[in-house]
Coordinates of C-alpha atoms and ligand atoms in Angstrom, one line a residue:
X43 CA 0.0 0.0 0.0
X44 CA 1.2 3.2 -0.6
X45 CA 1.2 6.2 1.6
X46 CA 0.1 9.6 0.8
X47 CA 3.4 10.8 0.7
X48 CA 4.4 8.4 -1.4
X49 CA 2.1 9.3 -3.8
X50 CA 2.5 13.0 -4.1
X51 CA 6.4 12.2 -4.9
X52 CA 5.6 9.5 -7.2
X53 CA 3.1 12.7 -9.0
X54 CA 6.5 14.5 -8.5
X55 CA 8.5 12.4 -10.1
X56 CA 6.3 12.7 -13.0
X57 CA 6.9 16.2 -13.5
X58 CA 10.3 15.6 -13.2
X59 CA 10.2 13.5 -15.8
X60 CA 8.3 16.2 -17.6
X61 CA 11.1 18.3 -17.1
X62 CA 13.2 16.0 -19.0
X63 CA 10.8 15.7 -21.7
X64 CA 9.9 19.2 -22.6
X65 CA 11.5 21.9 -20.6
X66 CA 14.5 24.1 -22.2
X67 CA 16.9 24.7 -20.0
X68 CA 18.7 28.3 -20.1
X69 CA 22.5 27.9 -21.0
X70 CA 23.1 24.1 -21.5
X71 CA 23.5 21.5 -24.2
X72 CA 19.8 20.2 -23.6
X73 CA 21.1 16.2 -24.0
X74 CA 24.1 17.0 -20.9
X75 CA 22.2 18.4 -18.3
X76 CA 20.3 16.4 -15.5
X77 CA 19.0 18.9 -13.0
X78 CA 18.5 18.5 -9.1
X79 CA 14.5 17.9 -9.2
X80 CA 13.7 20.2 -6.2
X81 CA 10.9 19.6 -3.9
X82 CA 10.7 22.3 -1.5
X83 CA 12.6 24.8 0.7
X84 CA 11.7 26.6 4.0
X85 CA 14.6 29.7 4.9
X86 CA 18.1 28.9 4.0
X87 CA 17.2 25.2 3.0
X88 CA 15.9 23.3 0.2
X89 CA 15.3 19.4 -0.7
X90 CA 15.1 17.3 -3.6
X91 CA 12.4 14.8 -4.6
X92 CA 14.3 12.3 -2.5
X93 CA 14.5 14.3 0.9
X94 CA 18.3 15.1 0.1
X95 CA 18.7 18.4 2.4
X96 CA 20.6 21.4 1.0
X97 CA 21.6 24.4 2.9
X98 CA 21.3 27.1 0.4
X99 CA 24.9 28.7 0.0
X100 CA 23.9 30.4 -3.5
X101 CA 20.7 31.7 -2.9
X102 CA 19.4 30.3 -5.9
X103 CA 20.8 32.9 -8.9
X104 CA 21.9 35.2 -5.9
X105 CA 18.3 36.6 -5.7
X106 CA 16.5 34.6 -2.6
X107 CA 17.4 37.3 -0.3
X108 CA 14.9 36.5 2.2
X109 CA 15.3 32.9 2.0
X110 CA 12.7 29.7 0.6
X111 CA 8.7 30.0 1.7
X112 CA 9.6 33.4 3.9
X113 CA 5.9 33.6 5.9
X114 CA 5.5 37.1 5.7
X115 CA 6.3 37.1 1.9
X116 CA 3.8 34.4 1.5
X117 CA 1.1 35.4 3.1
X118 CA 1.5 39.1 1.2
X119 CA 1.4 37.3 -2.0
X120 CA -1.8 35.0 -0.9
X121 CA -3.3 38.1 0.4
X122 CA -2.8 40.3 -3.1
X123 CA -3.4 37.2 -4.9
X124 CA -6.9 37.3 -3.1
X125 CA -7.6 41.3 -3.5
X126 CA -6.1 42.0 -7.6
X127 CA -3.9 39.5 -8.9
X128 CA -3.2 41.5 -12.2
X129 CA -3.5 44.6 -13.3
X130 CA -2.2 46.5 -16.4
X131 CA 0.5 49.0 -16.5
X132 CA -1.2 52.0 -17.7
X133 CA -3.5 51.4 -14.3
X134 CA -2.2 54.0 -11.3
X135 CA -2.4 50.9 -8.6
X136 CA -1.9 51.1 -4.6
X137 CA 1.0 48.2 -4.6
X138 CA 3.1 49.5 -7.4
X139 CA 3.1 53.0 -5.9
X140 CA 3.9 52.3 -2.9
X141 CA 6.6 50.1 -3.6
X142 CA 8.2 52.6 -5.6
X143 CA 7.9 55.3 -3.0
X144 CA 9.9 52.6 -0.3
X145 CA 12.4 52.2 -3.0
X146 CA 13.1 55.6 -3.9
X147 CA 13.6 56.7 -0.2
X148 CA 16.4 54.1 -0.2
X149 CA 17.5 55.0 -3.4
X150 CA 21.8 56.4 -3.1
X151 CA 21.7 59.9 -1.7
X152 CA 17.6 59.9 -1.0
X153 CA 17.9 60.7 2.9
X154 CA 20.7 62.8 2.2
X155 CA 19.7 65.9 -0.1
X156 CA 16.4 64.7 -2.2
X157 CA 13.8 67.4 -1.8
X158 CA 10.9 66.6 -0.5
X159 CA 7.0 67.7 -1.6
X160 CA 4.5 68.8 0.2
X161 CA 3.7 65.3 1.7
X162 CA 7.0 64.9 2.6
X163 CA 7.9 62.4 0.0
X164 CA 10.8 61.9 -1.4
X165 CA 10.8 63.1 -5.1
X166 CA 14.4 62.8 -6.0
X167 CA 13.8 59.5 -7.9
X168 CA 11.1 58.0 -9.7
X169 CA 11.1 53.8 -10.4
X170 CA 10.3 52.2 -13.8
X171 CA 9.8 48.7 -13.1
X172 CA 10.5 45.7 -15.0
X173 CA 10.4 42.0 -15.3
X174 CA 14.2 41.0 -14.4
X175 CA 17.5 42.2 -14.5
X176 CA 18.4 42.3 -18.1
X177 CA 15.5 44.6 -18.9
X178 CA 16.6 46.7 -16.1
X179 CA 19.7 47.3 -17.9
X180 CA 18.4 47.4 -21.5
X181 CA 16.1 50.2 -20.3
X182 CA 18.6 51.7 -18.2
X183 CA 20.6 52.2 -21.4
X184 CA 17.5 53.1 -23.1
X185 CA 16.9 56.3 -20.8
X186 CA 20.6 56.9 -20.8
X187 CA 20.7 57.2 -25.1
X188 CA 17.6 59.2 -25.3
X189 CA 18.5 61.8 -22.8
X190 CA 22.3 62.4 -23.7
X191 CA 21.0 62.0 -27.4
X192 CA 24.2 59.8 -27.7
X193 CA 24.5 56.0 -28.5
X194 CA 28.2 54.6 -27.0
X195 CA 27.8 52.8 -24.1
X196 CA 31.1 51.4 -21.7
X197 CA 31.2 48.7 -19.6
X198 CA 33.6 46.6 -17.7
X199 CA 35.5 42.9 -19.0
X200 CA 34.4 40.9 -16.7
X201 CA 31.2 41.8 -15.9
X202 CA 27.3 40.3 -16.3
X203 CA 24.7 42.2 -17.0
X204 CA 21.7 40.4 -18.9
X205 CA 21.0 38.1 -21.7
X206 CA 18.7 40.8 -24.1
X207 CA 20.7 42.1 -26.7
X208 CA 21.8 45.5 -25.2
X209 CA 22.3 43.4 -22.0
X210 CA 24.6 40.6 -23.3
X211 CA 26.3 43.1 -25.1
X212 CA 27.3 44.6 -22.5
X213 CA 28.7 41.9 -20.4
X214 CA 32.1 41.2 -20.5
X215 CA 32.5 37.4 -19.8
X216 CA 32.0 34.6 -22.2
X217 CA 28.3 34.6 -22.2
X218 CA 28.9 37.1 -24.3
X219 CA 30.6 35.5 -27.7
X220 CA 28.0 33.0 -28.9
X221 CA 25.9 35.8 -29.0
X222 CA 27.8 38.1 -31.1
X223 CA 25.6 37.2 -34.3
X224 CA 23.8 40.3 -33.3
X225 CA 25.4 42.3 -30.8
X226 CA 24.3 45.7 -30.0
X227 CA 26.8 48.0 -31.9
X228 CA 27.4 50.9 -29.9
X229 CA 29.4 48.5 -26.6
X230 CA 32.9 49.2 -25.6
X231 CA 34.7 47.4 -22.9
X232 CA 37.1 48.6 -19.8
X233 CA 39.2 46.8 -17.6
X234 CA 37.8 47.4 -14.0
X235 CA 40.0 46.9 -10.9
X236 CA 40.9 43.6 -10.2
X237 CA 44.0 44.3 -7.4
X238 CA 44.7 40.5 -7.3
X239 CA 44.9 39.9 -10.8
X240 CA 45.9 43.6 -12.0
X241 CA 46.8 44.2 -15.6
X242 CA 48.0 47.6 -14.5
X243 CA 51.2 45.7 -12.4
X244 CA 49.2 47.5 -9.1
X245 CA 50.9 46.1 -6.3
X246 CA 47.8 46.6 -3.9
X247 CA 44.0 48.1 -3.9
X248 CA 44.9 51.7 -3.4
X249 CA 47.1 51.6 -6.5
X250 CA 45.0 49.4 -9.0
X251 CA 42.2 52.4 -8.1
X252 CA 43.8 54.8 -9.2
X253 CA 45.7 53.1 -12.6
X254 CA 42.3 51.8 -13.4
X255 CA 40.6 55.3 -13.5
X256 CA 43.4 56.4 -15.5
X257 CA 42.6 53.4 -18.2
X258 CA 38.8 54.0 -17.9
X259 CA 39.9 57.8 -18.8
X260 CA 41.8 57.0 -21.6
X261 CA 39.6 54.8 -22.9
X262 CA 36.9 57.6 -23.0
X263 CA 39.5 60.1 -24.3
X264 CA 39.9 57.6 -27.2
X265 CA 36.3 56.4 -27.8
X266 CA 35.3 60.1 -28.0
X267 CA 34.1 62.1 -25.0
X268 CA 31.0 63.7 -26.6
X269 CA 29.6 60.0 -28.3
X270 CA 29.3 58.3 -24.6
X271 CA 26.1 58.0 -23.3
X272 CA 27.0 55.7 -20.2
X273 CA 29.4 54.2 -18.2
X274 CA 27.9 51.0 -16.6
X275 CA 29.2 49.2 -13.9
X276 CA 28.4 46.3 -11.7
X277 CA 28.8 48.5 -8.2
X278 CA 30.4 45.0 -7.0
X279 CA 31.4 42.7 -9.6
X280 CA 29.1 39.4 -8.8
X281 CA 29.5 36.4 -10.6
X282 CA 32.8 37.4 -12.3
X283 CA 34.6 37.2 -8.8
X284 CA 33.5 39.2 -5.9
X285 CA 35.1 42.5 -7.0
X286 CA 35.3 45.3 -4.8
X287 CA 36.3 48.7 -6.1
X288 CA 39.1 50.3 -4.1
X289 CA 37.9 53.6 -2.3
X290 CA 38.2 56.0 -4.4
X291 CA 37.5 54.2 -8.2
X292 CA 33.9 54.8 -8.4
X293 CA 34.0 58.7 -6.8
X294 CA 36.6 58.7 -9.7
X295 CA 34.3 57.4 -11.9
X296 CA 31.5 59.7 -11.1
X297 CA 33.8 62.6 -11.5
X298 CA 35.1 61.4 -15.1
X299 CA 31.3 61.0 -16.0
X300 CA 30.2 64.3 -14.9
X301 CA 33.3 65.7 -16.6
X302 CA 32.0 65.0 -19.8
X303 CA 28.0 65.1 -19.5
X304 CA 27.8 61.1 -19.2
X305 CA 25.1 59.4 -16.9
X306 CA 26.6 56.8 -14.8
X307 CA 24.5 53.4 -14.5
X308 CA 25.1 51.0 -11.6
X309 CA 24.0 47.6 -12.1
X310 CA 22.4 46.5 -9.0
X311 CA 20.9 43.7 -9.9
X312 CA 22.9 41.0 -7.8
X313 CA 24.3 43.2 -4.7
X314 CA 21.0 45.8 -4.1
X315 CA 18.8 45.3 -1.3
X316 CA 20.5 43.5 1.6
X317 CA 23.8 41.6 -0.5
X318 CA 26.4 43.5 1.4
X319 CA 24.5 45.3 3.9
X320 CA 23.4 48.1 2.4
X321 CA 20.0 49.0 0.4
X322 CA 22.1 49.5 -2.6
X323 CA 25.9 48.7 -2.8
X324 CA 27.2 52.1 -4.0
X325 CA 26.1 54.1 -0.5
X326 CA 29.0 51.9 1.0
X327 CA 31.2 55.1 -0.9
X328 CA 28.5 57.7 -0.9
X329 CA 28.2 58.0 -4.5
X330 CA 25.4 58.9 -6.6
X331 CA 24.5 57.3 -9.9
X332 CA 22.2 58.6 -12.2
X333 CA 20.7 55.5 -13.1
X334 CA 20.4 51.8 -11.1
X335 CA 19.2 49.1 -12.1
X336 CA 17.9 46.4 -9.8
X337 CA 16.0 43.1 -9.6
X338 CA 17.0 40.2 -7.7
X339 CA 16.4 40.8 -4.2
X340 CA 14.0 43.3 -4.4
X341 CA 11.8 40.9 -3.5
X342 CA 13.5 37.7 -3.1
X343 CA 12.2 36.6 -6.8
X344 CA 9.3 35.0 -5.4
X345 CA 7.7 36.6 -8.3
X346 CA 10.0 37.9 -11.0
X347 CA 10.4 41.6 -10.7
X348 CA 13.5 44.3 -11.9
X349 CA 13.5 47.9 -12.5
X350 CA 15.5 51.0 -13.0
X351 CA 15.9 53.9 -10.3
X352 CA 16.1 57.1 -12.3
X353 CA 17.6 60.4 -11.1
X354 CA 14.6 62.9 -11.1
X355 CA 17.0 64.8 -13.6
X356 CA 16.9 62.1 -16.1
X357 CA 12.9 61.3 -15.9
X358 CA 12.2 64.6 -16.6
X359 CA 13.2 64.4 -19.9
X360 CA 10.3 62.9 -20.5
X361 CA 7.9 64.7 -18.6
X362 CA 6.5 66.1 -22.0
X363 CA 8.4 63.3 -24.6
X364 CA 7.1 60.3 -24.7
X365 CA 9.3 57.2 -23.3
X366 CA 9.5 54.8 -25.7
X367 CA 9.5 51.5 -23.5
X368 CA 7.0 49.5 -21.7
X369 CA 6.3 46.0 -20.8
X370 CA 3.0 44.5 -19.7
X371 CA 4.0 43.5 -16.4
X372 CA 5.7 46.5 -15.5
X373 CA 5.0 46.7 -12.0
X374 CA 2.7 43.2 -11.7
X375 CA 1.0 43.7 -8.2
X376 CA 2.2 40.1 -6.8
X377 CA 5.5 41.1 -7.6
X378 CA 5.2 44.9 -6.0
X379 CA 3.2 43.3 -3.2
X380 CA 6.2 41.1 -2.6
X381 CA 8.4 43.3 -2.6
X382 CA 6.7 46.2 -0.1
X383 CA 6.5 43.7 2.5
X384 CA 9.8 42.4 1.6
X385 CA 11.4 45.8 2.5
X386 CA 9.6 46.0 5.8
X387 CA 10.8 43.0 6.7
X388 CA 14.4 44.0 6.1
X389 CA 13.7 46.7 8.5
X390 CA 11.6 45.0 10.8
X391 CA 14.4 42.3 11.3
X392 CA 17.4 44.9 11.2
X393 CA 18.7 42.6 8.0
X394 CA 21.2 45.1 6.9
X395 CA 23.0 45.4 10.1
X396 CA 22.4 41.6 10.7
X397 CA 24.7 41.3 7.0
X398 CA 26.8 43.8 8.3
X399 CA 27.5 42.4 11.0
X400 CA 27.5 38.7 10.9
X401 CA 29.7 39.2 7.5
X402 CA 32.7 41.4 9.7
X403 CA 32.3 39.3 12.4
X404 CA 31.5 35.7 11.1
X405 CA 31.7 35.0 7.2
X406 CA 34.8 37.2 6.4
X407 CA 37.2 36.0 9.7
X408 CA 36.3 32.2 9.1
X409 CA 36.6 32.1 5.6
X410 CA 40.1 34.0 5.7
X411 CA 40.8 31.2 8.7
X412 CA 40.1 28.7 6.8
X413 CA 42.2 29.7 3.9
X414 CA 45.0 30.0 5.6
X415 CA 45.3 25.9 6.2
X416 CA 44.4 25.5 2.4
X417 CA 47.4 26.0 0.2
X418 CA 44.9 25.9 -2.6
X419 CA 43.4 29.3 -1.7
X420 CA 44.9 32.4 -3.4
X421 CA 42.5 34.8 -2.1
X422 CA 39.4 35.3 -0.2
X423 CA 37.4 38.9 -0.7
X424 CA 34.0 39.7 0.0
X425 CA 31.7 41.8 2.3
X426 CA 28.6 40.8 3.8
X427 CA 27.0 37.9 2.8
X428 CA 29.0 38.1 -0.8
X429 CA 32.6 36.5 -0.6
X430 CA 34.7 34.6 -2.9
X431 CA 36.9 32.2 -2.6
X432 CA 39.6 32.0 -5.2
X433 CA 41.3 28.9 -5.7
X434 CA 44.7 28.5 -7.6
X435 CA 47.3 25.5 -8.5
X436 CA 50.0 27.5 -7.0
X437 CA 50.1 30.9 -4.4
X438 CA 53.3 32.0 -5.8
X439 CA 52.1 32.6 -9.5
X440 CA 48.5 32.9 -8.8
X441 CA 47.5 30.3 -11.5
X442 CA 44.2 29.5 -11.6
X443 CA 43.1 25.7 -10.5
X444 CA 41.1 25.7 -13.7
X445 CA 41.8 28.0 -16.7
X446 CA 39.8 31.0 -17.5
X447 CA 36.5 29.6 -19.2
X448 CA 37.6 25.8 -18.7
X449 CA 35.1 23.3 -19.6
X450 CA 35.0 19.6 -19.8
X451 CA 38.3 17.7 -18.7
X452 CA 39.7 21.0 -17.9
X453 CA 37.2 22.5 -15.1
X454 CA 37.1 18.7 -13.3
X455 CA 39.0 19.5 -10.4
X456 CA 36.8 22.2 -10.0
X457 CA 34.1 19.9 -10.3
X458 CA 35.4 17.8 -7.9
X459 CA 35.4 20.5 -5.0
X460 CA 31.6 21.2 -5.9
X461 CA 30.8 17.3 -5.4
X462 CA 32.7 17.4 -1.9
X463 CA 30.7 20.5 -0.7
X464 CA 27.5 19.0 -2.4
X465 CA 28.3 15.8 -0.3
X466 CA 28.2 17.7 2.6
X467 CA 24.8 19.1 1.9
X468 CA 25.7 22.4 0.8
X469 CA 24.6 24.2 -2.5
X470 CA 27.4 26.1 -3.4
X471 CA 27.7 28.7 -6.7
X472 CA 30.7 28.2 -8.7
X473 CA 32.7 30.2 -11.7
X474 CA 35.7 29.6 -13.0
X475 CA 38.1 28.9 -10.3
X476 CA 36.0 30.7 -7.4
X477 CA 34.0 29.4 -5.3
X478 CA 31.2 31.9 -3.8
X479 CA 29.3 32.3 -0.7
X480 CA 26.4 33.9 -1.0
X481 CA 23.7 32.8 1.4
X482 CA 20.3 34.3 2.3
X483 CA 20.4 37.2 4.1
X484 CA 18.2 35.4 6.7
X485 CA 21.2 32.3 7.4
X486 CA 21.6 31.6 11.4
X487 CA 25.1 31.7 12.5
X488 CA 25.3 27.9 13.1
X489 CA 23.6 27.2 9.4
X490 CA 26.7 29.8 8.3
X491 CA 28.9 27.5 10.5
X492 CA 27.9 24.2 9.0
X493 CA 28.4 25.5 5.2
X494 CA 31.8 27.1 6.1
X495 CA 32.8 23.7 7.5
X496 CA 31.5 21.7 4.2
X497 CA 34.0 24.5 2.2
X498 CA 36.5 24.1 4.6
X499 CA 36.3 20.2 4.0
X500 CA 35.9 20.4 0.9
X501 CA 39.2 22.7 0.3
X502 CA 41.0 19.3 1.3
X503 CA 40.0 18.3 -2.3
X504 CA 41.0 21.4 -3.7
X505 CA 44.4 20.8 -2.3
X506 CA 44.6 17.8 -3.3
X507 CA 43.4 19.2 -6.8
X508 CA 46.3 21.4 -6.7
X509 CA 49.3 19.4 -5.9
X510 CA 47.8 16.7 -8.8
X511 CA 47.8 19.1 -11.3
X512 CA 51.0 20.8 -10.5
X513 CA 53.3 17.1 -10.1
Ligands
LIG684 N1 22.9 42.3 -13.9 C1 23.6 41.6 -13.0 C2 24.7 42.2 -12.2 C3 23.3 40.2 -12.8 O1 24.0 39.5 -11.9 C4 22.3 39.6 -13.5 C5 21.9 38.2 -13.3 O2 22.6 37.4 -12.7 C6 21.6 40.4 -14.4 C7 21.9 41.8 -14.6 C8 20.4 39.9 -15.3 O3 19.3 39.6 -14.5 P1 18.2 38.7 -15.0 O4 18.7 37.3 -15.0 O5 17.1 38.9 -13.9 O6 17.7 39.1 -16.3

């Protein structure tokens, strides 16, 4: 006889199977993939279809900021669900507003100068809102052409930033290539700091700051001052490694930009609301963009939502031009919904300063503790609840355990450090050579503790990794 809940996973297992059948899986070879059929998740955990825990060291894509099945999160998407589970974007509706109005008071700068109106709201930015992150940044770019009237855009090598044309375009990794058929003609690339791997021979963080400025200057001196629209940067580099800018690069930044009349965009997407402990990751230097894009963890992607913040100076460009972009679900109430009470929750529950502080005190000391038994680990940066672990064949040179891009044969011994931490019932996210830590903002220190361990374990294999590839 079988049991009820041996049914509903037998029903399971038939959409699994589904899954094999019919769904198309974003960036893989459809025939060499064999995803984790997950089953359900509560906070910082998840499970698969055969009650294999996981603790959640990725959050998902980076975006669960609030963790799996948050209550309050649920029940505000039941409750909207319940009251107007749709409504069209040229609607004025109570959810949408108000989320925007949260939003803007937190946007960089808000408490700091914006002028307020007669209700005492905030008015120095207004929110367009989106479905995800890469049409954050495509309209982001979109605003930025039409109000300089120019058409160049800059971004940074190793960077992500979407995978729309304008988006793809702009990233600087090797998502990009393949999809050069039709590339968006008016990118040019930088290099951005990278103190640990500089290709300005910086000799720390200070230095590579200020020789990267000088690059990103010259590079505009070259491309043509007067033709550049934007500069867009990832505030924090995410997925390409963790990347901090040195104190001092993105002021620089902002001053090159406002040197020549050109709108600096922030991508937001993976370290805004809560990542590193801040709303958005550029007030850590007190700088100002014009434009930010964010999605993500605006509201844990419980329902998919993005948008772009947009200086006040920007939107009223169009206060009597049309904007030429929209999107039905600009501002879908069970996403907006989502993401009002997700904000009050961060300040309900103190999350920033809980990321703040368990990221000084907790994440950052152990991780750097641990690296110091593993001869395997180059270095380990991060802030928060956003660190990366870099792993190399040799401390000395700095050589990568795998090589840049390495697939196949070549990234196996990075593969085999993801199966030890997997082992230990940890989900860990993985590029190149790094390993990164990126929990949900909501993590208890002893689920922290047991994932650090898992790495610290699984390092062993890393080691062992090294010294195999380097005899
Ligand atoms: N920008 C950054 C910095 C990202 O990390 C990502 C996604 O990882 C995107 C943009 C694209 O976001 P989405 O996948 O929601 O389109």
């Amino acid at each position: 006889m079988t049991t009820h809940q041996e049914a509903v996973r037998g029903a399971e297992r038939s959409r699994t199977r589904a899954d094999d059948r019919y769904v198309f899986h974003s960036w893989s070879a459809q025939g060499a993939i064999d995803p984790l059929p997950v089953a359900g998740g509560e906070g910082a955990w998840f499970w698969d279809e055969d009650g294999n825990r996981y603790l959640d060291f990725a959050s998902q894509l980076v975006n669960l900021n609030l963790g799996h099945q948050h209550p309050r999160l649920v029940a505000a998407l039941q409750a909207q669900a319940g009251r107007l589970a749709t409504v069209g974007p040229t609607f004025a509706n109570d959810v949408r507003g108000e989320l925007a109005r949260l939003i803007a008071a937190r946007a960089p700068g808000a408490r700091a100068g914006g002028s307020a109106d007669a209700n005492g709201d905030e008015r120095r930015w207004r929110v367009f809102f989106t479905n995800g992150g890469a049409d954050a940044v495509e309209n982001a770019v979109r605003l930025a052409r039409l109000h300089t009237g120019r058409a160049k855009v800059l971004a940074a090598y190793r960077s992500y930033h979407g995978n729309t044309t304008t988006a793809i375009s702009l990233t600087g990794d090797p998502r990009r290539w393949p999809n050069e058929v039709s590339p968006d003609p008016h990118v040019r690339h930088f290099l951005g700091p990278y103190a640990y791997r500089s290709a300005f021979g910086a000799h720390d963080d200070a230095e590579e700051g200020v020789r990267a400025l000088a690059h990103l200057r010259e590079v505009v001196q070259l491309e043509g001052p007067g033709t550049i629209a934007a500069i867009l940067l990832e505030t924090i580099v995410g997925t390409n490694g963790v990347l901090i800018p040195p104190d001092g690069y993105l002021e620089g930044v902002r001053a090159l930009c406002d040197e020549h009349g050109i709108l600096l965009v922030t991508d937001e997407v993976m370290v805004g609301f809560g990542r590193v402990g801040e709303w958005f990751a550029v007030d850590r230097w007190g700088v100002v963009p014009d434009l930010v894009t964010f999605a993500k963890g605006v509201n844990s992607g419980y329902v998919p939502l993005g948008g772009v913040v947009i200086g006040e100076h920007v939107a009223r460009t169009f206060d009597d031009r049309v904007f030429p972009g929209g999107l039905t679900y600009s501002g879908h109430p069970l996403a907006c919904a989502v993401g009002v009470e997700s904000i009050r929750t961060f300040e309900d529950d103190q999350i920033l300063e809980r990321v703040r502080t368990l990221g000084a005190d907790v994440v950052g000391p152990r991780l750097r503790e641990i690296a110091g038994r593993h001869p395997s680990v180059g270095e380990v940066r991060g802030l928060g609840f956003f660190w990366a672990v870099e792993l190399v064949r040799d401390r000395e040179t700095r050589e990568p355990l795998v090589p840049f891009n390495a697939s196949g044969p070549a990234a196996a011994p990075m593969g085999a450090v993801v199966a030890a931490i997997k082992e230990r019932g940890v989900w860990p996210f993985v590029h190149f050579n790094r390993l990164h830590v990126a929990p949900p903002l909501v993590t208890s220190a002893d689920d922290l503790e047991h994932g650090l361990a898992a790495i610290d374990a699984a390092l062993d294999v890393a080691d062992e990794q090294a010294q195999a590839v380097r005899a």
